[in-house]
Amino acid sequence: FQQQSKFYLQEAEWLHQNHKPSFKDKLHLAAMSTGVTALCVYTMVCMGDGAPKGALEWALGYPDVIMACAKIGRLMNDLAGSSKHRNNRGDVANCVDCYVSEHKVTDKVAFAAIDSMIEDEWKTTNQARFEHRRELFPLVQRVVNFTLSLPVYYGDRKDAFTFSTHLNGIIKNLFVKPIPI
């Protein structure tokens, strides 16, 4: 919680200073402030006695699979929320804004570059499943499962996390519409 608060404070300082960080700095801070890293640590704590020895230490070390999950979530969210409507709310610059500003490119070029970065993070996620086989595999799989849920919220460049109406079709298909037998 203390670390999470530090990340939020840094974002607030950037906003009030009207500071547009480098893309790399923004992505790192934004990935950490998403809460994904904290959520992954919390899932290890929730395993209780069922957690393998060293689980919490592993998660607190922010291994590549956790950072990939956080980056995928942040980048997908920023792509989904890059409309002019969002940018006029007085929010801190998102990753797309920082990429465009730093590289002096169009939104379209930035979207393509960020899509490529997301693809690389998926590769990191998949690789982790092969690198951690025995004791840590259940931990890695929890992170992978969480990562797999992100396209539900941010697929098709829609922000269903913020605007839950985008989830209506999914919810109806899962819980309302009968399955033909």
PDB file of C-alpha atoms in Angstrom:
ATOM      1  CA  PHE A   1       0.000   0.000   0.000  1.00  0.00           C
ATOM      2  CA  GLN A   2       2.849   2.371   0.796  1.00  0.00           C
ATOM      3  CA  GLN A   3       4.544   1.688  -2.519  1.00  0.00           C
ATOM      4  CA  GLN A   4       1.246   2.087  -4.367  1.00  0.00           C
ATOM      5  CA  SER A   5       0.735   5.448  -2.660  1.00  0.00           C
ATOM      6  CA  LYS A   6       4.208   6.587  -3.767  1.00  0.00           C
ATOM      7  CA  PHE A   7       3.348   5.780  -7.371  1.00  0.00           C
ATOM      8  CA  TYR A   8       0.066   7.701  -7.158  1.00  0.00           C
ATOM      9  CA  LEU A   9       1.880  10.653  -5.578  1.00  0.00           C
ATOM     10  CA  GLN A  10       4.456  10.718  -8.383  1.00  0.00           C
ATOM     11  CA  GLU A  11       1.684  10.765 -10.984  1.00  0.00           C
ATOM     12  CA  ALA A  12      -0.056  13.586  -9.113  1.00  0.00           C
ATOM     13  CA  GLU A  13       3.183  15.569  -8.999  1.00  0.00           C
ATOM     14  CA  TRP A  14       3.663  15.142 -12.753  1.00  0.00           C
ATOM     15  CA  LEU A  15       0.098  16.325 -13.327  1.00  0.00           C
ATOM     16  CA  HIS A  16       0.430  19.415 -11.146  1.00  0.00           C
ATOM     17  CA  GLN A  17       3.842  20.261 -12.621  1.00  0.00           C
ATOM     18  CA  ASN A  18       2.422  19.772 -16.122  1.00  0.00           C
ATOM     19  CA  HIS A  19       5.344  17.395 -16.688  1.00  0.00           C
ATOM     20  CA  LYS A  20       5.333  15.033 -19.648  1.00  0.00           C
ATOM     21  CA  PRO A  21       7.853  12.286 -18.840  1.00  0.00           C
ATOM     22  CA  SER A  22       9.760  10.153 -21.294  1.00  0.00           C
ATOM     23  CA  PHE A  23       7.829   7.177 -22.613  1.00  0.00           C
ATOM     24  CA  LYS A  24      10.067   4.763 -20.685  1.00  0.00           C
ATOM     25  CA  ASP A  25       9.586   6.625 -17.389  1.00  0.00           C
ATOM     26  CA  LYS A  26       5.857   6.937 -17.950  1.00  0.00           C
ATOM     27  CA  LEU A  27       5.435   3.262 -18.797  1.00  0.00           C
ATOM     28  CA  HIS A  28       7.376   2.139 -15.733  1.00  0.00           C
ATOM     29  CA  LEU A  29       5.466   4.361 -13.319  1.00  0.00           C
ATOM     30  CA  ALA A  30       2.127   3.716 -15.004  1.00  0.00           C
ATOM     31  CA  ALA A  31       2.664  -0.050 -14.901  1.00  0.00           C
ATOM     32  CA  MET A  32       3.460   0.140 -11.205  1.00  0.00           C
ATOM     33  CA  SER A  33       0.527   2.448 -10.422  1.00  0.00           C
ATOM     34  CA  THR A  34      -2.075   0.303 -12.162  1.00  0.00           C
ATOM     35  CA  GLY A  35      -2.415  -1.811  -9.070  1.00  0.00           C
ATOM     36  CA  VAL A  36      -1.667  -4.945 -11.087  1.00  0.00           C
ATOM     37  CA  THR A  37       1.643  -5.470  -9.320  1.00  0.00           C
ATOM     38  CA  ALA A  38      -0.039  -5.060  -5.936  1.00  0.00           C
ATOM     39  CA  LEU A  39      -2.868  -7.383  -6.973  1.00  0.00           C
ATOM     40  CA  CYS A  40      -0.377 -10.064  -7.979  1.00  0.00           C
ATOM     41  CA  VAL A  41       1.323  -9.768  -4.580  1.00  0.00           C
ATOM     42  CA  TYR A  42      -2.065  -9.949  -2.841  1.00  0.00           C
ATOM     43  CA  THR A  43      -2.915 -13.164  -4.679  1.00  0.00           C
ATOM     44  CA  MET A  44       0.222 -14.743  -3.246  1.00  0.00           C
ATOM     45  CA  VAL A  45      -0.780 -13.658   0.250  1.00  0.00           C
ATOM     46  CA  CYS A  46      -4.291 -15.047  -0.290  1.00  0.00           C
ATOM     47  CA  MET A  47      -2.846 -18.475  -1.020  1.00  0.00           C
ATOM     48  CA  GLY A  48      -1.992 -18.688   2.677  1.00  0.00           C
ATOM     49  CA  ASP A  49      -0.323 -21.926   3.661  1.00  0.00           C
ATOM     50  CA  GLY A  50      -0.921 -23.271   0.162  1.00  0.00           C
ATOM     51  CA  ALA A  51       1.631 -20.875  -1.280  1.00  0.00           C
ATOM     52  CA  PRO A  52       5.013 -22.368  -2.098  1.00  0.00           C
ATOM     53  CA  LYS A  53       7.935 -21.264   0.015  1.00  0.00           C
ATOM     54  CA  GLY A  54       9.299 -17.988  -1.298  1.00  0.00           C
ATOM     55  CA  ALA A  55       6.084 -17.033  -3.112  1.00  0.00           C
ATOM     56  CA  LEU A  56       5.753 -13.620  -1.518  1.00  0.00           C
ATOM     57  CA  GLU A  57       9.418 -12.783  -2.010  1.00  0.00           C
ATOM     58  CA  TRP A  58       9.134 -13.849  -5.640  1.00  0.00           C
ATOM     59  CA  ALA A  59       6.121 -11.604  -6.212  1.00  0.00           C
ATOM     60  CA  LEU A  60       7.666  -8.665  -4.338  1.00  0.00           C
ATOM     61  CA  GLY A  61      10.664  -8.908  -6.660  1.00  0.00           C
ATOM     62  CA  TYR A  62       8.308  -7.945  -9.523  1.00  0.00           C
ATOM     63  CA  PRO A  63       9.454 -10.680 -11.899  1.00  0.00           C
ATOM     64  CA  ASP A  64       9.090 -10.248 -15.634  1.00  0.00           C
ATOM     65  CA  VAL A  65       5.714 -12.026 -15.782  1.00  0.00           C
ATOM     66  CA  ILE A  66       4.178  -9.605 -13.257  1.00  0.00           C
ATOM     67  CA  MET A  67       5.678  -6.590 -15.002  1.00  0.00           C
ATOM     68  CA  ALA A  68       4.450  -7.907 -18.362  1.00  0.00           C
ATOM     69  CA  CYS A  69       0.936  -8.205 -16.943  1.00  0.00           C
ATOM     70  CA  ALA A  70       1.098  -4.644 -15.614  1.00  0.00           C
ATOM     71  CA  LYS A  71       2.464  -3.263 -18.894  1.00  0.00           C
ATOM     72  CA  ILE A  72      -0.118  -5.082 -21.002  1.00  0.00           C
ATOM     73  CA  GLY A  73      -2.895  -3.716 -18.816  1.00  0.00           C
ATOM     74  CA  ARG A  74      -1.535  -0.185 -18.831  1.00  0.00           C
ATOM     75  CA  LEU A  75      -0.812  -0.062 -22.547  1.00  0.00           C
ATOM     76  CA  MET A  76      -4.162  -1.593 -23.520  1.00  0.00           C
ATOM     77  CA  ASN A  77      -5.921   0.857 -21.215  1.00  0.00           C
ATOM     78  CA  ASP A  78      -4.060   3.810 -22.668  1.00  0.00           C
ATOM     79  CA  LEU A  79      -4.813   2.725 -26.230  1.00  0.00           C
ATOM     80  CA  ALA A  80      -8.493   2.351 -25.329  1.00  0.00           C
ATOM     81  CA  GLY A  81      -8.573   5.703 -23.570  1.00  0.00           C
ATOM     82  CA  SER A  82      -6.648   7.775 -26.093  1.00  0.00           C
ATOM     83  CA  SER A  83      -9.673   9.589 -27.450  1.00  0.00           C
ATOM     84  CA  LYS A  84      -9.796  13.378 -27.397  1.00  0.00           C
ATOM     85  CA  HIS A  85     -12.583  13.149 -24.809  1.00  0.00           C
ATOM     86  CA  ARG A  86     -10.281  11.544 -22.265  1.00  0.00           C
ATOM     87  CA  ASN A  87      -7.369  13.850 -22.936  1.00  0.00           C
ATOM     88  CA  ASN A  88      -9.469  16.937 -22.274  1.00  0.00           C
ATOM     89  CA  ARG A  89     -10.289  15.876 -18.712  1.00  0.00           C
ATOM     90  CA  GLY A  90      -7.035  17.221 -17.301  1.00  0.00           C
ATOM     91  CA  ASP A  91      -5.491  13.799 -16.742  1.00  0.00           C
ATOM     92  CA  VAL A  92      -1.773  13.203 -16.613  1.00  0.00           C
ATOM     93  CA  ALA A  93      -0.356  12.334 -20.031  1.00  0.00           C
ATOM     94  CA  ASN A  94      -0.837   8.658 -20.836  1.00  0.00           C
ATOM     95  CA  CYS A  95       1.681   6.355 -22.552  1.00  0.00           C
ATOM     96  CA  VAL A  96       0.347   7.184 -26.009  1.00  0.00           C
ATOM     97  CA  ASP A  97       0.741  10.919 -25.387  1.00  0.00           C
ATOM     98  CA  CYS A  98       4.288  10.424 -24.119  1.00  0.00           C
ATOM     99  CA  TYR A  99       5.237   8.224 -27.068  1.00  0.00           C
ATOM    100  CA  VAL A 100       3.837  10.714 -29.595  1.00  0.00           C
ATOM    101  CA  SER A 101       5.582  13.620 -27.888  1.00  0.00           C
ATOM    102  CA  GLU A 102       8.938  11.905 -27.482  1.00  0.00           C
ATOM    103  CA  HIS A 103       9.147  10.336 -30.945  1.00  0.00           C
ATOM    104  CA  LYS A 104       7.351  13.131 -32.832  1.00  0.00           C
ATOM    105  CA  VAL A 105       5.020  10.685 -34.578  1.00  0.00           C
ATOM    106  CA  THR A 106       1.309  10.477 -35.263  1.00  0.00           C
ATOM    107  CA  ASP A 107      -1.160   8.642 -33.041  1.00  0.00           C
ATOM    108  CA  LYS A 108      -1.406   5.932 -35.699  1.00  0.00           C
ATOM    109  CA  VAL A 109       2.344   5.273 -35.589  1.00  0.00           C
ATOM    110  CA  ALA A 110       2.303   5.327 -31.788  1.00  0.00           C
ATOM    111  CA  PHE A 111      -0.585   2.838 -31.702  1.00  0.00           C
ATOM    112  CA  ALA A 112       1.339   0.464 -33.996  1.00  0.00           C
ATOM    113  CA  ALA A 113       4.507   0.744 -31.890  1.00  0.00           C
ATOM    114  CA  ILE A 114       2.578   0.184 -28.660  1.00  0.00           C
ATOM    115  CA  ASP A 115       0.714  -2.773 -30.169  1.00  0.00           C
ATOM    116  CA  SER A 116       4.133  -4.270 -30.947  1.00  0.00           C
ATOM    117  CA  MET A 117       5.237  -3.676 -27.346  1.00  0.00           C
ATOM    118  CA  ILE A 118       2.092  -5.392 -26.079  1.00  0.00           C
ATOM    119  CA  GLU A 119       2.891  -8.367 -28.313  1.00  0.00           C
ATOM    120  CA  ASP A 120       6.388  -8.533 -26.812  1.00  0.00           C
ATOM    121  CA  GLU A 121       4.921  -8.518 -23.308  1.00  0.00           C
ATOM    122  CA  TRP A 122       2.627 -11.416 -24.269  1.00  0.00           C
ATOM    123  CA  LYS A 123       5.745 -13.308 -25.340  1.00  0.00           C
ATOM    124  CA  THR A 124       7.290 -12.597 -21.938  1.00  0.00           C
ATOM    125  CA  THR A 125       4.109 -13.862 -20.287  1.00  0.00           C
ATOM    126  CA  ASN A 126       4.116 -17.081 -22.302  1.00  0.00           C
ATOM    127  CA  GLN A 127       7.831 -17.617 -21.731  1.00  0.00           C
ATOM    128  CA  ALA A 128       7.325 -17.447 -17.957  1.00  0.00           C
ATOM    129  CA  ARG A 129       5.102 -20.522 -18.120  1.00  0.00           C
ATOM    130  CA  PHE A 130       8.050 -22.524 -19.456  1.00  0.00           C
ATOM    131  CA  GLU A 131      10.706 -21.024 -17.200  1.00  0.00           C
ATOM    132  CA  HIS A 132       8.875 -21.694 -13.924  1.00  0.00           C
ATOM    133  CA  ARG A 133       7.795 -25.274 -13.899  1.00  0.00           C
ATOM    134  CA  ARG A 134       7.755 -26.773 -10.440  1.00  0.00           C
ATOM    135  CA  GLU A 135       7.167 -24.804  -7.268  1.00  0.00           C
ATOM    136  CA  LEU A 136       6.460 -21.424  -8.815  1.00  0.00           C
ATOM    137  CA  PHE A 137       4.238 -22.599 -11.637  1.00  0.00           C
ATOM    138  CA  PRO A 138       0.967 -22.103  -9.671  1.00  0.00           C
ATOM    139  CA  LEU A 139       2.041 -18.528  -8.951  1.00  0.00           C
ATOM    140  CA  VAL A 140       2.981 -17.842 -12.558  1.00  0.00           C
ATOM    141  CA  GLN A 141      -0.301 -19.344 -13.726  1.00  0.00           C
ATOM    142  CA  ARG A 142      -2.276 -16.984 -11.463  1.00  0.00           C
ATOM    143  CA  VAL A 143      -0.510 -14.027 -13.044  1.00  0.00           C
ATOM    144  CA  VAL A 144      -1.024 -15.456 -16.541  1.00  0.00           C
ATOM    145  CA  ASN A 145      -4.738 -15.956 -15.838  1.00  0.00           C
ATOM    146  CA  PHE A 146      -5.037 -12.377 -14.685  1.00  0.00           C
ATOM    147  CA  THR A 147      -3.221 -11.219 -17.827  1.00  0.00           C
ATOM    148  CA  LEU A 148      -5.597 -13.267 -19.959  1.00  0.00           C
ATOM    149  CA  SER A 149      -8.529 -11.314 -18.521  1.00  0.00           C
ATOM    150  CA  LEU A 150      -7.191  -7.975 -19.754  1.00  0.00           C
ATOM    151  CA  PRO A 151      -8.470  -8.288 -23.355  1.00  0.00           C
ATOM    152  CA  VAL A 152     -11.974  -8.730 -21.924  1.00  0.00           C
ATOM    153  CA  TYR A 153     -11.725  -5.216 -20.537  1.00  0.00           C
ATOM    154  CA  TYR A 154      -9.647  -3.539 -23.224  1.00  0.00           C
ATOM    155  CA  GLY A 155     -10.219  -5.562 -26.398  1.00  0.00           C
ATOM    156  CA  ASP A 156     -11.254  -3.683 -29.542  1.00  0.00           C
ATOM    157  CA  ARG A 157      -9.780  -0.532 -27.965  1.00  0.00           C
ATOM    158  CA  LYS A 158     -12.769  -0.218 -25.632  1.00  0.00           C
ATOM    159  CA  ASP A 159     -12.356   0.619 -21.964  1.00  0.00           C
ATOM    160  CA  ALA A 160     -14.860  -1.737 -20.356  1.00  0.00           C
ATOM    161  CA  PHE A 161     -13.098  -1.358 -17.020  1.00  0.00           C
ATOM    162  CA  THR A 162     -14.185   2.289 -16.833  1.00  0.00           C
ATOM    163  CA  PHE A 163     -17.301   2.048 -18.995  1.00  0.00           C
ATOM    164  CA  SER A 164     -18.943  -1.218 -17.993  1.00  0.00           C
ATOM    165  CA  THR A 165     -21.590  -0.940 -20.715  1.00  0.00           C
ATOM    166  CA  HIS A 166     -18.979  -2.462 -23.035  1.00  0.00           C
ATOM    167  CA  LEU A 167     -19.346  -5.677 -21.021  1.00  0.00           C
ATOM    168  CA  ASN A 168     -23.101  -5.986 -21.620  1.00  0.00           C
ATOM    169  CA  GLY A 169     -22.761  -8.459 -24.493  1.00  0.00           C
ATOM    170  CA  ILE A 170     -20.317 -10.662 -22.594  1.00  0.00           C
ATOM    171  CA  ILE A 171     -22.488 -10.702 -19.473  1.00  0.00           C
ATOM    172  CA  LYS A 172     -25.630 -11.482 -21.474  1.00  0.00           C
ATOM    173  CA  ASN A 173     -23.880 -14.321 -23.306  1.00  0.00           C
ATOM    174  CA  LEU A 174     -22.582 -15.796 -20.063  1.00  0.00           C
ATOM    175  CA  PHE A 175     -25.582 -15.390 -17.778  1.00  0.00           C
ATOM    176  CA  VAL A 176     -28.736 -14.429 -19.663  1.00  0.00           C
ATOM    177  CA  LYS A 177     -28.882 -16.108 -23.064  1.00  0.00           C
ATOM    178  CA  PRO A 178     -29.571 -19.835 -22.826  1.00  0.00           C
ATOM    179  CA  ILE A 179     -27.094 -22.206 -24.400  1.00  0.00           C
ATOM    180  CA  PRO A 180     -28.798 -24.215 -27.148  1.00  0.00           C
ATOM    181  CA  ILE A 181     -28.659 -27.936 -26.449  1.00  0.00           C
TER     182      ILE A 181
END
